[in-house]
PDB file of C-alpha atoms and ligand atoms in Angstrom:
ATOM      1  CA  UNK W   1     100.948 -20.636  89.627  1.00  0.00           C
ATOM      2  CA  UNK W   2     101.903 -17.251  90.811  1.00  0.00           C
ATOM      3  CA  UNK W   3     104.826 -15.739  90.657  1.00  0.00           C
ATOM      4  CA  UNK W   4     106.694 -12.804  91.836  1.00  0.00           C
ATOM      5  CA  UNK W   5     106.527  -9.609  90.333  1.00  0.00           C
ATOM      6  CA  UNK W   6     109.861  -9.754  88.935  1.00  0.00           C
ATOM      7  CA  UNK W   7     109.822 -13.363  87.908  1.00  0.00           C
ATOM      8  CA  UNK W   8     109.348 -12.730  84.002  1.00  0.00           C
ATOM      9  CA  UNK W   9     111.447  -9.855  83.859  1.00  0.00           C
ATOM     10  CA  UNK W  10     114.166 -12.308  85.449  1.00  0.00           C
ATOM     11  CA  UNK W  11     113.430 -15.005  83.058  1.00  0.00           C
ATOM     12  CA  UNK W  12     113.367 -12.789  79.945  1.00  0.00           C
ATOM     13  CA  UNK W  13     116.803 -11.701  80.787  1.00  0.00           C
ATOM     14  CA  UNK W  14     118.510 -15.122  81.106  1.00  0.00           C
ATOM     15  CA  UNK W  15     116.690 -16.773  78.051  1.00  0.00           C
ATOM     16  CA  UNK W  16     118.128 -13.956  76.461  1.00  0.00           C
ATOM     17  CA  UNK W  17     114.498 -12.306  75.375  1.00  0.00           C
ATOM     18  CA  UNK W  18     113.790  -8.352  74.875  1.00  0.00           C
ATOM     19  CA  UNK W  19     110.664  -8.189  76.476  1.00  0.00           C
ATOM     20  CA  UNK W  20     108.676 -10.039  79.331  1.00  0.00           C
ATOM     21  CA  UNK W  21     105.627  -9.566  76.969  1.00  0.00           C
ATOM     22  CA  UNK W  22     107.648 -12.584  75.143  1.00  0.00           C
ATOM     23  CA  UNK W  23     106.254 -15.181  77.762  1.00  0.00           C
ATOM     24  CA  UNK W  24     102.692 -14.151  77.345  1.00  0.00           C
ATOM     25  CA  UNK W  25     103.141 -14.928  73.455  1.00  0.00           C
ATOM     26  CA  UNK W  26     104.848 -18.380  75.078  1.00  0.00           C
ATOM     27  CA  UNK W  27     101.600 -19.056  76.694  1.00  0.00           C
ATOM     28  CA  UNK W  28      99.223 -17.910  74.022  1.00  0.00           C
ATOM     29  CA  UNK W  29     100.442 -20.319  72.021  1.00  0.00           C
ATOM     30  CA  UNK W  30     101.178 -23.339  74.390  1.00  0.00           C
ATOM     31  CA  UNK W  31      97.162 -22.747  75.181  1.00  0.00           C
ATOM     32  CA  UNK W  32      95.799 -21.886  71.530  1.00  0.00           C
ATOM     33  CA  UNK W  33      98.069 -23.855  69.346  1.00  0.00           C
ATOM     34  CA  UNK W  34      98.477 -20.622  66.880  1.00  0.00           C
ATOM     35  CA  UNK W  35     101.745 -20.903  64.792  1.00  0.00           C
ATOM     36  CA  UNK W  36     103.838 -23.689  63.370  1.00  0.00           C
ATOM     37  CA  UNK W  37     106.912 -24.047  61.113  1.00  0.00           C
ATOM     38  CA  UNK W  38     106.678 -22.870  57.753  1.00  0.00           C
ATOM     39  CA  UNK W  39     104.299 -20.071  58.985  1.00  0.00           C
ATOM     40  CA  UNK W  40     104.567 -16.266  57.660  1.00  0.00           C
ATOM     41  CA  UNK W  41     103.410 -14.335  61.045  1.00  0.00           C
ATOM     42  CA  UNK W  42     102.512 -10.380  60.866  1.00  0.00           C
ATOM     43  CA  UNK W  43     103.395  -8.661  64.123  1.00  0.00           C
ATOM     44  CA  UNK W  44     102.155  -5.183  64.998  1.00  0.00           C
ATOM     45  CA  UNK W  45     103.262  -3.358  67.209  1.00  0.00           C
ATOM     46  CA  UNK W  46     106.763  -5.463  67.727  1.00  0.00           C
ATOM     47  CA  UNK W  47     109.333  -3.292  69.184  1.00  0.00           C
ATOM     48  CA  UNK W  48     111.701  -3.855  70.731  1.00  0.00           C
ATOM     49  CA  UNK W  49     110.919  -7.553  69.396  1.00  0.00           C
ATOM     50  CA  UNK W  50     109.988 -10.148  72.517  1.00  0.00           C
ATOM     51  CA  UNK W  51     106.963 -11.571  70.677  1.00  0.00           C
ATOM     52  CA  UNK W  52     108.701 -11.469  66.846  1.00  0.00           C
ATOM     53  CA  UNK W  53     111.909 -13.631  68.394  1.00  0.00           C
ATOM     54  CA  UNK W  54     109.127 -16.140  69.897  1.00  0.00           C
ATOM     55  CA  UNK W  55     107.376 -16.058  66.694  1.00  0.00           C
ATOM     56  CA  UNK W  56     110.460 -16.586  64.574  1.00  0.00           C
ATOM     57  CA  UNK W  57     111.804 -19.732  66.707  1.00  0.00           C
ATOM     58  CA  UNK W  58     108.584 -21.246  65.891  1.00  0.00           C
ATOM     59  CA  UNK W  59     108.153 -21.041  62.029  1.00  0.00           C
ATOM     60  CA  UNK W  60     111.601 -21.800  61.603  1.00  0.00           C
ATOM     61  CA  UNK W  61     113.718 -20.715  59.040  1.00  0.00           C
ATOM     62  CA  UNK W  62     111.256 -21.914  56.348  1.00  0.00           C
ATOM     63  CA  UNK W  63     108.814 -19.413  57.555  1.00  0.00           C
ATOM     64  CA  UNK W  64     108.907 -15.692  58.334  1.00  0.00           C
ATOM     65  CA  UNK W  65     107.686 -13.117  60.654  1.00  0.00           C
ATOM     66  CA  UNK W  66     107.064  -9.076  59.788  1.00  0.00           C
ATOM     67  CA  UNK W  67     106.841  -7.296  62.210  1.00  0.00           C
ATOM     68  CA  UNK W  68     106.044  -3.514  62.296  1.00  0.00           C
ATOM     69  CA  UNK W  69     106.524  -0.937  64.309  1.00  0.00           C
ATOM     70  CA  UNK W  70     106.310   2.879  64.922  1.00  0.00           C
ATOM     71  CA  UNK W  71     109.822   2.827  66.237  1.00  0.00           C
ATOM     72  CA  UNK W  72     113.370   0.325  65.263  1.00  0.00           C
ATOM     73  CA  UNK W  73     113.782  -2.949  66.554  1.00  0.00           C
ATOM     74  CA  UNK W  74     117.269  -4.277  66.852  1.00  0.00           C
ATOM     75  CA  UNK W  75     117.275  -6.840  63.679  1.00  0.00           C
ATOM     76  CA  UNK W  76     116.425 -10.410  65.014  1.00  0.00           C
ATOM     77  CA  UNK W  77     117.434 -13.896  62.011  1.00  0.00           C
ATOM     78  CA  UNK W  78     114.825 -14.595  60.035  1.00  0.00           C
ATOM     79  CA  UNK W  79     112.217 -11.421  60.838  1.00  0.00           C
ATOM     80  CA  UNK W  80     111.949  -8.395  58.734  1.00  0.00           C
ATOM     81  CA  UNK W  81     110.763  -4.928  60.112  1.00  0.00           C
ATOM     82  CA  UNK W  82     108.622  -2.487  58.645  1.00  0.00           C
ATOM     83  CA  UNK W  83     108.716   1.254  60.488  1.00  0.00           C
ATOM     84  CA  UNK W  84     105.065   2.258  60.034  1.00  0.00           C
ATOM     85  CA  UNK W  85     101.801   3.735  61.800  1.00  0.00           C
ATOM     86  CA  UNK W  86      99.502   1.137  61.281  1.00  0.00           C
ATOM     87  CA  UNK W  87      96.687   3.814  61.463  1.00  0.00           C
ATOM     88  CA  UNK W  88      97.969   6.113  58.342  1.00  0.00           C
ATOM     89  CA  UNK W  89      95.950   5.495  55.507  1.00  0.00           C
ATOM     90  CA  UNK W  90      98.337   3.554  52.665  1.00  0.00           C
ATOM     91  CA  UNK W  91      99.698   1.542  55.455  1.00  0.00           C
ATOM     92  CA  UNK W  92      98.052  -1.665  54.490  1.00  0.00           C
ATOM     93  CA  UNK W  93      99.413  -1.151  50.769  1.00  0.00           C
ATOM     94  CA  UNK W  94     102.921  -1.065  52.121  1.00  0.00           C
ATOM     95  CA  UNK W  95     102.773  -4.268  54.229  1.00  0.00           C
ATOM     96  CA  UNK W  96     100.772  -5.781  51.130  1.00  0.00           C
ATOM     97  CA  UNK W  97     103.564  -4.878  48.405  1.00  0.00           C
ATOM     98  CA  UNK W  98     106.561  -5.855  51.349  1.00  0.00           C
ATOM     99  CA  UNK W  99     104.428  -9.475  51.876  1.00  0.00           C
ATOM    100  CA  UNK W 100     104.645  -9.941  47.927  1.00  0.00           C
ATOM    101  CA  UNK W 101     107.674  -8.906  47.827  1.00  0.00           C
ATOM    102  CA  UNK W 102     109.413 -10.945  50.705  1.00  0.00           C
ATOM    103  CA  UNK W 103     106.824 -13.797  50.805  1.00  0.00           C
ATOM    104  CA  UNK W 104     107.268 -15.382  47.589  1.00  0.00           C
ATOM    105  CA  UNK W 105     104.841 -18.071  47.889  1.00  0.00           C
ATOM    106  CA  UNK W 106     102.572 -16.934  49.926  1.00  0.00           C
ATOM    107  CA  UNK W 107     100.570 -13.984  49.344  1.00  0.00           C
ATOM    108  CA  UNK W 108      98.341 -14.161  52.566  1.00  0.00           C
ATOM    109  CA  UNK W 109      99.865 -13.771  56.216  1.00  0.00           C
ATOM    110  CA  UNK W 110      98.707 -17.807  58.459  1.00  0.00           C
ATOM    111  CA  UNK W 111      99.231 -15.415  61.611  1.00  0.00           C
ATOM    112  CA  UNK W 112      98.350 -11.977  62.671  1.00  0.00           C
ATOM    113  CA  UNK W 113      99.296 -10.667  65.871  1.00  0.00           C
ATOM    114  CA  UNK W 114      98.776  -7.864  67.826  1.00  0.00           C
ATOM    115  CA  UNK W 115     100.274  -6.204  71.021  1.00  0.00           C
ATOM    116  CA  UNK W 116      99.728  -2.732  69.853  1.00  0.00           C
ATOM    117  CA  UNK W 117      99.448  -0.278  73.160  1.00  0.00           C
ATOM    118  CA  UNK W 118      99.184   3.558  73.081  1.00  0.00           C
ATOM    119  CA  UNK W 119     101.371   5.598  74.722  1.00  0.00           C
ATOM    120  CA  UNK W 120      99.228   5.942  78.408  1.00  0.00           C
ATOM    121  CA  UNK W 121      98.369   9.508  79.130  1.00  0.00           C
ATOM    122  CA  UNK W 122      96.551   8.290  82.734  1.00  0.00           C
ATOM    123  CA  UNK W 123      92.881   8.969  81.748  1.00  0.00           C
ATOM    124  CA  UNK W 124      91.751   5.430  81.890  1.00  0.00           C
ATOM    125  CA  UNK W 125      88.900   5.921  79.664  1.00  0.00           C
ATOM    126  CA  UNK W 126      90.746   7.860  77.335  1.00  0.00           C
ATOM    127  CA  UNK W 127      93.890   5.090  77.177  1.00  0.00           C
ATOM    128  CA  UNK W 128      91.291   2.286  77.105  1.00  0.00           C
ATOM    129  CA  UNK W 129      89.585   4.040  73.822  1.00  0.00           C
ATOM    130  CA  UNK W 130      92.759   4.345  72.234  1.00  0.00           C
ATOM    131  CA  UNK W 131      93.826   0.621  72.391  1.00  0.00           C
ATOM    132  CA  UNK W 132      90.642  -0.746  71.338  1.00  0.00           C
ATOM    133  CA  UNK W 133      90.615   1.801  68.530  1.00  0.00           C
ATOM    134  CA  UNK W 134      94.359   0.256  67.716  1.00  0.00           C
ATOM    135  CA  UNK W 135      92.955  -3.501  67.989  1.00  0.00           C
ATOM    136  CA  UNK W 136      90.696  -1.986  65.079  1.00  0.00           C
ATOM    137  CA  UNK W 137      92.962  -0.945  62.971  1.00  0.00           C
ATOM    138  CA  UNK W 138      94.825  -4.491  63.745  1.00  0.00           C
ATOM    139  CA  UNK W 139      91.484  -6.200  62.853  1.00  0.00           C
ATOM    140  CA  UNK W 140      91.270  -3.904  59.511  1.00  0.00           C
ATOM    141  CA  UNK W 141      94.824  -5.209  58.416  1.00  0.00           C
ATOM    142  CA  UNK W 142      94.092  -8.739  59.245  1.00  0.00           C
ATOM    143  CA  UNK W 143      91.033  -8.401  56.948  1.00  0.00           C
ATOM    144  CA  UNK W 144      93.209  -7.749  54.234  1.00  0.00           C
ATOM    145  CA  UNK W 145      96.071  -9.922  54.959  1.00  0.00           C
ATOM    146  CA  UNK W 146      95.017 -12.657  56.755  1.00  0.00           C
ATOM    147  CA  UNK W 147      94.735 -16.274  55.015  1.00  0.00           C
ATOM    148  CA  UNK W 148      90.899 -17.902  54.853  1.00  0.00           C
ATOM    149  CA  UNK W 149      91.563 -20.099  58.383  1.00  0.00           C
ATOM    150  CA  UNK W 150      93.942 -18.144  59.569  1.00  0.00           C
ATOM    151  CA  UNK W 151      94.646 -16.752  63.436  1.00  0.00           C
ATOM    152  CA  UNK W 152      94.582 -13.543  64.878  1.00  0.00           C
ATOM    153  CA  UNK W 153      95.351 -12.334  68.394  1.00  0.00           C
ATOM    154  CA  UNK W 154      95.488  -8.907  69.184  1.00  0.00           C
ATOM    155  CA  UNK W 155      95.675  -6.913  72.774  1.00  0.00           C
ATOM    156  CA  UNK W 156      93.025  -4.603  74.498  1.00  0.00           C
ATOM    157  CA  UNK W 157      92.616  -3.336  77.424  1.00  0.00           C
ATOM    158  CA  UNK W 158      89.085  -4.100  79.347  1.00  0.00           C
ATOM    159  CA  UNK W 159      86.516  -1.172  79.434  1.00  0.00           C
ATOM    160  CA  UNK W 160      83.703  -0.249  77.628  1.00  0.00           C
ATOM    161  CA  UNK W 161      84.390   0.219  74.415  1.00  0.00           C
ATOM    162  CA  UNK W 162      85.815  -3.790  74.610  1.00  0.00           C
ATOM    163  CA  UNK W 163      82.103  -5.572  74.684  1.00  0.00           C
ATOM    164  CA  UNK W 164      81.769  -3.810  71.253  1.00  0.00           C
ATOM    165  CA  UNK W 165      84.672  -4.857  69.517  1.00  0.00           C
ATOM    166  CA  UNK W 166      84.331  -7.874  70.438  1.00  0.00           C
ATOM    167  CA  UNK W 167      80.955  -8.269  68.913  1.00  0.00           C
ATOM    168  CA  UNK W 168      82.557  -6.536  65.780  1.00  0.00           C
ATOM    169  CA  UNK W 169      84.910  -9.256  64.886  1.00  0.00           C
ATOM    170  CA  UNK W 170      82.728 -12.123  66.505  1.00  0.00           C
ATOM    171  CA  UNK W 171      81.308 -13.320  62.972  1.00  0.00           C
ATOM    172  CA  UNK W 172      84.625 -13.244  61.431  1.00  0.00           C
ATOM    173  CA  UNK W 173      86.309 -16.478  63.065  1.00  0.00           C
ATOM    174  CA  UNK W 174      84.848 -19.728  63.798  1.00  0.00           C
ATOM    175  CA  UNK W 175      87.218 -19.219  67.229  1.00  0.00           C
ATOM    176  CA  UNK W 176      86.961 -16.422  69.398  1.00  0.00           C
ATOM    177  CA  UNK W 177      87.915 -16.121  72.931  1.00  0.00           C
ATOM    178  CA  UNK W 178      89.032 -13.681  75.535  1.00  0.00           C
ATOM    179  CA  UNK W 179      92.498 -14.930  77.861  1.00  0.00           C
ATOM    180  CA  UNK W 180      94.600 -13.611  79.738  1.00  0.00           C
ATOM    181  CA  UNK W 181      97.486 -15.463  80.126  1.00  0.00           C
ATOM    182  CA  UNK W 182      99.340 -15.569  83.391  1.00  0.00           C
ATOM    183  CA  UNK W 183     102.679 -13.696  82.613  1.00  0.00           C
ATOM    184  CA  UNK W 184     100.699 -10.967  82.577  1.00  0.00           C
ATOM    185  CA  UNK W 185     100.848  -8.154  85.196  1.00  0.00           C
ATOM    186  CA  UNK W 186      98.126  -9.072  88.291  1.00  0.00           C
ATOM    187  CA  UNK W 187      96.760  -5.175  88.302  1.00  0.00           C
ATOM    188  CA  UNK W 188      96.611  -5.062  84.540  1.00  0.00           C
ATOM    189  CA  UNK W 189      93.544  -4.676  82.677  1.00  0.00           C
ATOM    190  CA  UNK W 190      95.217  -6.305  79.445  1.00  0.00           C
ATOM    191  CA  UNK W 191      92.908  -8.675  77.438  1.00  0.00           C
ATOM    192  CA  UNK W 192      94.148 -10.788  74.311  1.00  0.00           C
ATOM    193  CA  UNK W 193      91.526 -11.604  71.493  1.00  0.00           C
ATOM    194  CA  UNK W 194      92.304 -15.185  69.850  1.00  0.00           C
ATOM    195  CA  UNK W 195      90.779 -16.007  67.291  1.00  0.00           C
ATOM    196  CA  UNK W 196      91.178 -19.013  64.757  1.00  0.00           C
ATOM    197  CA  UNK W 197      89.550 -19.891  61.326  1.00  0.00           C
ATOM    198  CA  UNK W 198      89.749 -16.683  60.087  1.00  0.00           C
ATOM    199  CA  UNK W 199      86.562 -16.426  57.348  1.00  0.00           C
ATOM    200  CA  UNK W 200      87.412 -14.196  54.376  1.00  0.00           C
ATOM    201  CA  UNK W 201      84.389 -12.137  53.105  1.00  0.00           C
ATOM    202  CA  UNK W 202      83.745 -13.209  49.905  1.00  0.00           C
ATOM    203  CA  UNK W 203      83.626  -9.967  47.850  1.00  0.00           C
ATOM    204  CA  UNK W 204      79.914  -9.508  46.077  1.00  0.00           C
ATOM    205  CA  UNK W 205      81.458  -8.241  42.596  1.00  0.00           C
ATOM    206  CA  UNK W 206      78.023  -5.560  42.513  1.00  0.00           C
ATOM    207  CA  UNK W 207      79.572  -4.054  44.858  1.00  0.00           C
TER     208      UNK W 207
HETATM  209  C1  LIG H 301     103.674  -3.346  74.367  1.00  0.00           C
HETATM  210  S1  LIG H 301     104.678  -2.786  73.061  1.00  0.00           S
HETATM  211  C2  LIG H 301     104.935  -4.266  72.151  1.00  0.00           C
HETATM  212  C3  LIG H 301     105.900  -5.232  72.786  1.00  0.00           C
HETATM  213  C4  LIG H 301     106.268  -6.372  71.848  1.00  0.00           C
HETATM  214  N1  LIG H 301     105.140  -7.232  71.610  1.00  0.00           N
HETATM  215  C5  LIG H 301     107.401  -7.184  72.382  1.00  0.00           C
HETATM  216  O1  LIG H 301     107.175  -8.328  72.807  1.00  0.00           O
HETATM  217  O2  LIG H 301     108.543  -6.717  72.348  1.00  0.00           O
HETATM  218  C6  LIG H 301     103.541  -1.920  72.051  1.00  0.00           C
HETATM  219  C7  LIG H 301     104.130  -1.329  70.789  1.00  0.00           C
HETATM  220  O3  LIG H 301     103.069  -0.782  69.989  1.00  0.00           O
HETATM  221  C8  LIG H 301     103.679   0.228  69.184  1.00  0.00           C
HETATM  222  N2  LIG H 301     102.659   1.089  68.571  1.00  0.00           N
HETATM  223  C9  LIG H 301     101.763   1.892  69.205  1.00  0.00           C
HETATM  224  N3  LIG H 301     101.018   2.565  68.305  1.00  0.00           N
HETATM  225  C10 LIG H 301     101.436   2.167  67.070  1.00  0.00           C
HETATM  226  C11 LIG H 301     101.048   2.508  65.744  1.00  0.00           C
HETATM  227  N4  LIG H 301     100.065   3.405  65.504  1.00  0.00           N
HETATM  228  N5  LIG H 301     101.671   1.893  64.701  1.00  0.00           N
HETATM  229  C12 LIG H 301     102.679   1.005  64.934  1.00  0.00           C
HETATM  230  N6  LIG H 301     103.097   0.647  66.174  1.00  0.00           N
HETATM  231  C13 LIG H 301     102.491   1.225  67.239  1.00  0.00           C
HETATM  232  C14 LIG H 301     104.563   0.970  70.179  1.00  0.00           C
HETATM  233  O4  LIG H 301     105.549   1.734  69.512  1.00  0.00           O
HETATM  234  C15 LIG H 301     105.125  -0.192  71.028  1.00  0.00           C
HETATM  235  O5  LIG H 301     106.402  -0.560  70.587  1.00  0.00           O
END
C-alpha cells in the first residue's frame, strides 16, 4: 500500500522507535523470516539504534544484539554497542574478542545485519561506490562471524558497482535475493541483500 511521505516518520515516533529505517527491518523480517528468540544479531552501522531495538524485541532477553557504530547510540536493554570503523584493519578482532567475551555460548553471530550508508557527498557515482564498498566490508565481517546457516542482510544502493557484488557473495548462501521493502523512501535507490544459509568456507589447512 502506499503511504504518505511522512507516514513512517509518524509511526516511528508514537511506537516510540529512533529511526523510520526501524520499519524496513519490520518488514525484512515479516517477509524473510531472519531472527528469532535466543538469537545473537550483529548490527553495523546501528546508530542511533531503530534496527538494534527491532532486533532486540525479537531475540528476547535470552538473546543479544551488538551493534556497532562510528558514532554513540543512546543504550537500548539487552544490546551492547561497540564504537568502531568497520573498515580499520583490527576491527574484526575487536568484535571477535567482544562476541567471546559477551556471548558466552555462542561463539558465532545467527544474524548479521547491515544498514551501513556513507556520509553522501552528491556525486552519485561516487556515493554509490562508497556503499557498496561498505556492504564489502559488511560481507568480510560476516565471513568471519557469521554461524554455518546463518543470515545476512546488508544495504546498497543500486548502480554499477551493485551487479558485481552481488555476484561476489552469490556462492556464499544457499538464499540470496534483492528487496526493497516498502517503508522505504519512493525516490531512493536503496537495495537490501538477504541472504540465508550462510556456507562457511571450509579452510584447506595447505593453505
Ligand atoms: C542509515 S544509518 C543506520 C540507521 C540504523 N539502522 C537505525 O535503524 O537506526 C547508517 C549508519 O552507518 C554508520 N557508518 C557509516 N560508515 C561507517 C563505518 N565505516 N563504520 C561504522 N559505522 C559506519 C553511520 O555512522 C550511520 O549511523
Amino acid at each position: 500500500m502506499r503511504r504518505g511521505k511522512e507516514y513512517y516518520y509518524r509511526i516511528a515516533k508514537e511506537q516510540g522507535y529512533r529511526a523510520r529505517s526501524a520499519f524496513k527491518l519490520k518488514q525484512i523480517q515479516a517477509k524473510y523470516k531472519l531472527m528469532k528468540g535466543g538469537d545473537l544479531v550483529i548490527d553495523l552501522g546501528c546508530s542511533p539504534g531503530g534496527w538494534s531495538q527491532v532486533a532486540g524485541e525479537i531475540v528476547g532477553h535470552k538473546g543479544l544484539v551488538l551493534g556497532v557504530d562510528l558514532v554513540q547510540s543512546e543504550p537500548i536493554d539487552g544490546v551492547i554497542f561497540l564504537l568502531g570503523d568497520v573498515t580499520e584493519e583490527g576491527f574484526t578482532d575487536r568484535l571477535t574478542c567482544l562476541l567471546n567475551e559477551k556471548a558466552h555460548k555462542k561463539s558465532k553471530a545467527d544474524v548479521v545485519l547491515s544498514d551501513l550508508s556513507p556520509k553522501l557527498v552528491g556525486s552519485y557515482g561516487l556515493d554509490q561506490a562508497r556503499s557498496v564498498w561498505l556492504a564489502q566490508h559488511a560481507f568480510r565481517i560476516a565471513r568471519e562471524v557469521l554461524r554455518a546457516g546463518g543470515c545476512f542482510v546488508c544495504k546498497v544502493f543500486e548502480g554499477e558497482d551493485y551487479p558485481p557484488f552481488f555476484d561476489e557473495i552469490k556462492s556464499s548462501f544457499q538464499f540470496l535475493k534483492a528487496y526493497v521493502p516498502p517503508a522505504t523512501r519512493k525516490k531512493s535507490s536503496e537495495i537490501y541483500l538477504i541472504g540465508k544459509g550462510f556456507k562457511q568456507l571450509i579452510q584447506d589447512p595447505s593453505d
